[in-house]
Each structure stands twice: as structure tokens, then as C-alpha cells.
Short mmCIF file of C-alpha atoms in Angstrom, two decimals:
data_model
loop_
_atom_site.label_atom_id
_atom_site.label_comp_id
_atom_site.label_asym_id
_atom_site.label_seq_id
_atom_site.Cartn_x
_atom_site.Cartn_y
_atom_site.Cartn_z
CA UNK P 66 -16.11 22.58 -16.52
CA UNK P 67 -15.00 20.97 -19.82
CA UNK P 68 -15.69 17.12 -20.65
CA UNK P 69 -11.62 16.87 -21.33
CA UNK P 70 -11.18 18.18 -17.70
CA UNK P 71 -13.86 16.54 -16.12
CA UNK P 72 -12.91 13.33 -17.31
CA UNK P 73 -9.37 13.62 -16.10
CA UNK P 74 -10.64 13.87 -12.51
CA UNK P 75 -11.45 10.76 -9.70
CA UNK P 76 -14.46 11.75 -8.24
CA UNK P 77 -13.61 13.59 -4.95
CA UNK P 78 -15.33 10.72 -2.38
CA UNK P 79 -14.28 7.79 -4.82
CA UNK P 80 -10.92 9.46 -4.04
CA UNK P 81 -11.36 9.95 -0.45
CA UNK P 82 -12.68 6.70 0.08
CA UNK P 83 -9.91 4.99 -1.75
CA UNK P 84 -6.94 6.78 0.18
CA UNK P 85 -8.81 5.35 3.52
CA UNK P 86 -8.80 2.09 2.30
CA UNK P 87 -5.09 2.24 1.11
CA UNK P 88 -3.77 3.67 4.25
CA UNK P 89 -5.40 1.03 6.02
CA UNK P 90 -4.01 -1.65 4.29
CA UNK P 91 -0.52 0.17 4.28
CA UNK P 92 -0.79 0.22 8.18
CA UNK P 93 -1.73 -3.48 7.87
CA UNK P 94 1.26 -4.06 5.96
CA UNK P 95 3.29 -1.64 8.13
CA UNK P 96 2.85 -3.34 11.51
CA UNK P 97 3.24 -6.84 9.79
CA UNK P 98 6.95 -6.44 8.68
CA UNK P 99 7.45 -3.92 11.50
CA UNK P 100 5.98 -7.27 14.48
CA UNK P 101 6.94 -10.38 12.34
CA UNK P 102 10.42 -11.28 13.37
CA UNK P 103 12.34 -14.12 13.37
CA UNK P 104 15.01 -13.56 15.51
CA UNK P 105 15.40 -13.96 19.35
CA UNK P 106 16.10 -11.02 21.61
CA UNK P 107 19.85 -11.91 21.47
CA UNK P 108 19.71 -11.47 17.44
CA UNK P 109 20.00 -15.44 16.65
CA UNK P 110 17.81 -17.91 15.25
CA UNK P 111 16.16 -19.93 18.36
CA UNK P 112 17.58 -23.08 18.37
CA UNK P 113 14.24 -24.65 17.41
CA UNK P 114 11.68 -22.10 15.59
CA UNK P 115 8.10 -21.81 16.01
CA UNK P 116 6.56 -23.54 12.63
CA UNK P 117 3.69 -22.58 13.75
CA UNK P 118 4.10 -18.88 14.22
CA UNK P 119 5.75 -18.93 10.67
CA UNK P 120 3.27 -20.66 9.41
CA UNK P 121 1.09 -17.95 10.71
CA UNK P 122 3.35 -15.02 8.94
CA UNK P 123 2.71 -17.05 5.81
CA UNK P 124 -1.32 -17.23 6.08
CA UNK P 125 -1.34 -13.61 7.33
CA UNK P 126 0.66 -12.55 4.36
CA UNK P 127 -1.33 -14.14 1.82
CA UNK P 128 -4.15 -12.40 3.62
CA UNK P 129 -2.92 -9.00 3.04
CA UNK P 130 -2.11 -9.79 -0.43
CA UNK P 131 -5.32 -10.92 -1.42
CA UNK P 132 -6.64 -7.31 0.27
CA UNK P 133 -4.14 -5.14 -2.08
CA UNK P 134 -5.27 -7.28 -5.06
CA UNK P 135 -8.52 -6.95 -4.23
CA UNK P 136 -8.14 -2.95 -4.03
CA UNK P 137 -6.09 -2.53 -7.80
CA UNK P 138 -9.17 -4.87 -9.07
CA UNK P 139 -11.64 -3.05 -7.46
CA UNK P 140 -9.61 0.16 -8.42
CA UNK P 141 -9.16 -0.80 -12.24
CA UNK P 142 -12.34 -1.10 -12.92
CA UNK P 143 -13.13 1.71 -12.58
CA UNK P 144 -13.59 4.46 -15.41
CA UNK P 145 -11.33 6.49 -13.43
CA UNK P 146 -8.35 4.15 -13.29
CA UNK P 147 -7.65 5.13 -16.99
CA UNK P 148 -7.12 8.91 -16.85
CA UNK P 149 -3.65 10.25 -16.39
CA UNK P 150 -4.07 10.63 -12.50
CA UNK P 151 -6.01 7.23 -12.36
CA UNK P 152 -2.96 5.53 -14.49
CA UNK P 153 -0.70 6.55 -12.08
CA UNK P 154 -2.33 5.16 -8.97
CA UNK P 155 -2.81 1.79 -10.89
CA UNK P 156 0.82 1.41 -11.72
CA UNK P 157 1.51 1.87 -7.89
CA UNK P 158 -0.96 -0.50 -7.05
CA UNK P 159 0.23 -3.06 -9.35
CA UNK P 160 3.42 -2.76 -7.89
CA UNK P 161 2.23 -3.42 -4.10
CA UNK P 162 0.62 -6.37 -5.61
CA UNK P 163 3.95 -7.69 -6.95
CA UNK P 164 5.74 -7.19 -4.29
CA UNK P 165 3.12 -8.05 -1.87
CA UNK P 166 2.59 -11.17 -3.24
CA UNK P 167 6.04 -12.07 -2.97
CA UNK P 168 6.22 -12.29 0.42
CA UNK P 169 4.42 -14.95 0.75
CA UNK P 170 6.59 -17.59 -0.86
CA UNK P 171 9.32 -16.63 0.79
CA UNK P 172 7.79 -16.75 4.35
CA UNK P 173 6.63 -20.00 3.06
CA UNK P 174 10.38 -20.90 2.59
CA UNK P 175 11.13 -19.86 6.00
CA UNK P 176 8.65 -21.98 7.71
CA UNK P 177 9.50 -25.20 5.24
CA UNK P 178 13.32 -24.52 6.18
CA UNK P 179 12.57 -24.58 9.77
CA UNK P 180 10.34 -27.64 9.92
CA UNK P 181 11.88 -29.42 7.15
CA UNK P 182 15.74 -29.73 6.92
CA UNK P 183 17.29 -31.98 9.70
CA UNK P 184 18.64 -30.98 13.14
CA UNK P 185 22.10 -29.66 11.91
CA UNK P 186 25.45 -31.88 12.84
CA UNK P 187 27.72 -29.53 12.67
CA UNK P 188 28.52 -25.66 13.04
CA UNK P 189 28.33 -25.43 9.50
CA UNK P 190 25.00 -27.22 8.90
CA UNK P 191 23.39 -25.01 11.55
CA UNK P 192 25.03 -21.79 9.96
CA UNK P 193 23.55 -22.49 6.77
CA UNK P 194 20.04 -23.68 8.27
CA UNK P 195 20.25 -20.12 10.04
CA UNK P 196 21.43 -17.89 7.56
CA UNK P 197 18.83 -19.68 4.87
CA UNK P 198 15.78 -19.00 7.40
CA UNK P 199 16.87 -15.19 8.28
CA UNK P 200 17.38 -14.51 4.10
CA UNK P 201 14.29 -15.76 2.93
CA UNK P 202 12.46 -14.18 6.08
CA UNK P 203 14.16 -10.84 6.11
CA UNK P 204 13.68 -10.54 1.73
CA UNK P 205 10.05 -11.30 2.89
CA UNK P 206 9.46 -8.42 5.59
CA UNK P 207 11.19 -6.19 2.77
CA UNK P 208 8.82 -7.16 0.10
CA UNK P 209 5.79 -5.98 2.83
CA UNK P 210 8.12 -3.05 3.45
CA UNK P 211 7.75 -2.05 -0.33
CA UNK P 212 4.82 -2.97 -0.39
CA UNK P 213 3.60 -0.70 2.04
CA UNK P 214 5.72 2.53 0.09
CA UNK P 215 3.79 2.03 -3.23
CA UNK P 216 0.53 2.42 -1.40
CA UNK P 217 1.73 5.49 0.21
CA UNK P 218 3.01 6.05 -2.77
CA UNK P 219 -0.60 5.50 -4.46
CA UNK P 220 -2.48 7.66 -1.67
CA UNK P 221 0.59 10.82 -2.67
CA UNK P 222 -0.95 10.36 -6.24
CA UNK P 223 -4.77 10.80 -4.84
CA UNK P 224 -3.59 13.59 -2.24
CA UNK P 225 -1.83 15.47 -5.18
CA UNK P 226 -5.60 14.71 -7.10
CA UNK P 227 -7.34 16.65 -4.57
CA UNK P 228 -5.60 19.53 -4.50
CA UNK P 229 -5.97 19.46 -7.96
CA UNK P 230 -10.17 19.17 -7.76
CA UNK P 231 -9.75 22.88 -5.84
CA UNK P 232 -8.90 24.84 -9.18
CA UNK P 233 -12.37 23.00 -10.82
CA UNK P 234 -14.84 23.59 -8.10
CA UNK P 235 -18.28 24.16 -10.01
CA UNK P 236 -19.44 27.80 -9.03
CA UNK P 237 -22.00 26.33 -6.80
CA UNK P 238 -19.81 25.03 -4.70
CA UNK P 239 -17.35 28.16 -4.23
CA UNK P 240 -18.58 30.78 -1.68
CA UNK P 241 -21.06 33.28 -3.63
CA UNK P 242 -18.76 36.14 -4.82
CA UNK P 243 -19.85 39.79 -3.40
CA UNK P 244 -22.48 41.11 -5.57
CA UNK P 245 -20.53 43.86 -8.31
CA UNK P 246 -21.37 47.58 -7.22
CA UNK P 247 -24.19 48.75 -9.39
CA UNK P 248 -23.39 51.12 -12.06
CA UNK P 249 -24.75 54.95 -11.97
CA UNK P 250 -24.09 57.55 -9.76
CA UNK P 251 -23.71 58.70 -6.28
CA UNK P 252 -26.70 57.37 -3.96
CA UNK P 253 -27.69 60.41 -2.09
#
């Protein structure tokens, strides 16, 4: 195999290791904005919301943010974040860090809305308390949402890699080939 080639490949097992640990952080951040609601069965805002559990969706967000940043660092610095394929991944990963990370402000929001603006007076007051709470927590599920598509997004890019790794298989590693037929004549 030639250096060029060689050094626009991931390593096969950095490659399977790394789509393990994406997919299990994209499940992570699947089942988050998939289980974190806000509303009540009846599709309203409970008349007085858990701080608490919002509170919680804030820590637990900032949680799996840290773990996606921790992955692109880990990732980028690497030698193999800077070839073409390795580029790629990185620019998805940066993007589940964005967007990752912006979830957590705005679940932040949702919990200071509900703790920190006044029992409404009026029909008005509580429509804009509601509609203020299910906004900031329903942009933050969709930033975990996204979140969650550029890692699959990411783990496409290494899947695509690997198929690409079959057409540069050292010879070693391929089945022996069937030995030629020996030249000469008729074996009696």
C-alpha cells in the first residue's frame, strides 16, 4: 500500500472503536429527548412543574455534552482526524457539540421560568408562563435531537471508511490466492 493511501485511512479498530462509542452516546442522546418531557398526559403544562426534575434535564444535559466534547477532543487529536475521511467525521462532531451544548441553556431556561416568574393572575400571564416553558424546553429536546443525527451522521462517515479499508487489505490478510498451474506439459 502507498504512504498517500495509507495515510488517508483511520485505522480499522480506532474506527471500530470510535463508531461504538458514538452510537452510544447517540442512544444516550436519543432516549434523553425521546423521555424528557414537559408536558402532562393531557398535553398542558402542570399547573405547578417539577423544578426539580428540570433541574435534573439540565444536569443530565450538560452531562451528555461534556461526553460528545470529550469524544471530538479525544477524536481531534488524533493524526487521523486530519485526513479527508477523518475531516469529515470532525466537522460532524463539532456540530453535535454545538448543538449539544445548546441544550443546556435552554433547559436551564425552562427550569428558571418554572421556579422563578410568579404564580400567573390572569389567563394571559399563565399563557405566556406556559408557552415560554414548552419553547425553550421543546428548542432544547430538538437541539439533543440534532445532536443525536450528526453522530449518526459521524458513525455513516466511519461505516462508509470501512468499506473503503476492503479495497486496501495487505495481501496477508486476503485469503491466499490458488497457487498458478505450473507451466510445461501434460503430467502423465
Amino acid at each position: 500500500m502507498t504512504p498517500d493511501i495509507q495515510r488517508e485511512l483511520i485505522p480499522r479498530a480506532t474506527t471500530l472503536h470510535l463508531i461504538d462509542a458514538l452510537n452510544a452516546v447517540r442512544g444516550k442522546l436519543s432516549g434523553a429527548f425521546e423521555q424528557w418531557e414537559l408536558l402532562d398526559d393531557t398535553g398542558h403544562v402542570p399547573a405547578s412543574p417539577s423544578y426539580t426534575a428540570l433541574l435534573q434535564h439540565v444536569t443530565d444535559a450538560q452531562a451528555l455534552s461534556r461526553d460528545v466534547v470529550q469524544l471530538t477532543a479525544d477524536f481531534a487529536r488524533t493524526t487521523s482526524s486530519t485526513n479527508r475521511a477523518g475531516s469529515a467525521v470532525l466537522a460532524h462532531l463539532a456540530s453535535a457539540v454545538t448543538l449539544s451544548s445548546q441544550a443546556v441553556p435552554h433547559f436551564a431556561e425552562t427550569a428558571q421560568t418554572a421556579l422563578s416568574l410568579p404564580r400567573p393572575r390572569g389567563v394571559n400571564d399563565s399563557y405566556v408562563r406556559d408557552n415560554r416553558m414548552v419553547v425553550e424546553h421543546a428548542t432544547a429536546r430538538a437541539c439533543l435531537r440534532r445532536a443525536a443525527q450528526a453522530l449518526g451522521d459521524a458513525v455513516q462517515e466511519l461505516t462508509d471508511h470501512l468499506d473503503f479499508h476492503r479495497f486496501f487489505l495487505t495481501p496477508s490478510r486476503r485469503q491466499s490466492p490458488v497457487p498458478p498451474p505450473r507451466p510445461g506439459g501434460r503430467h502423465r
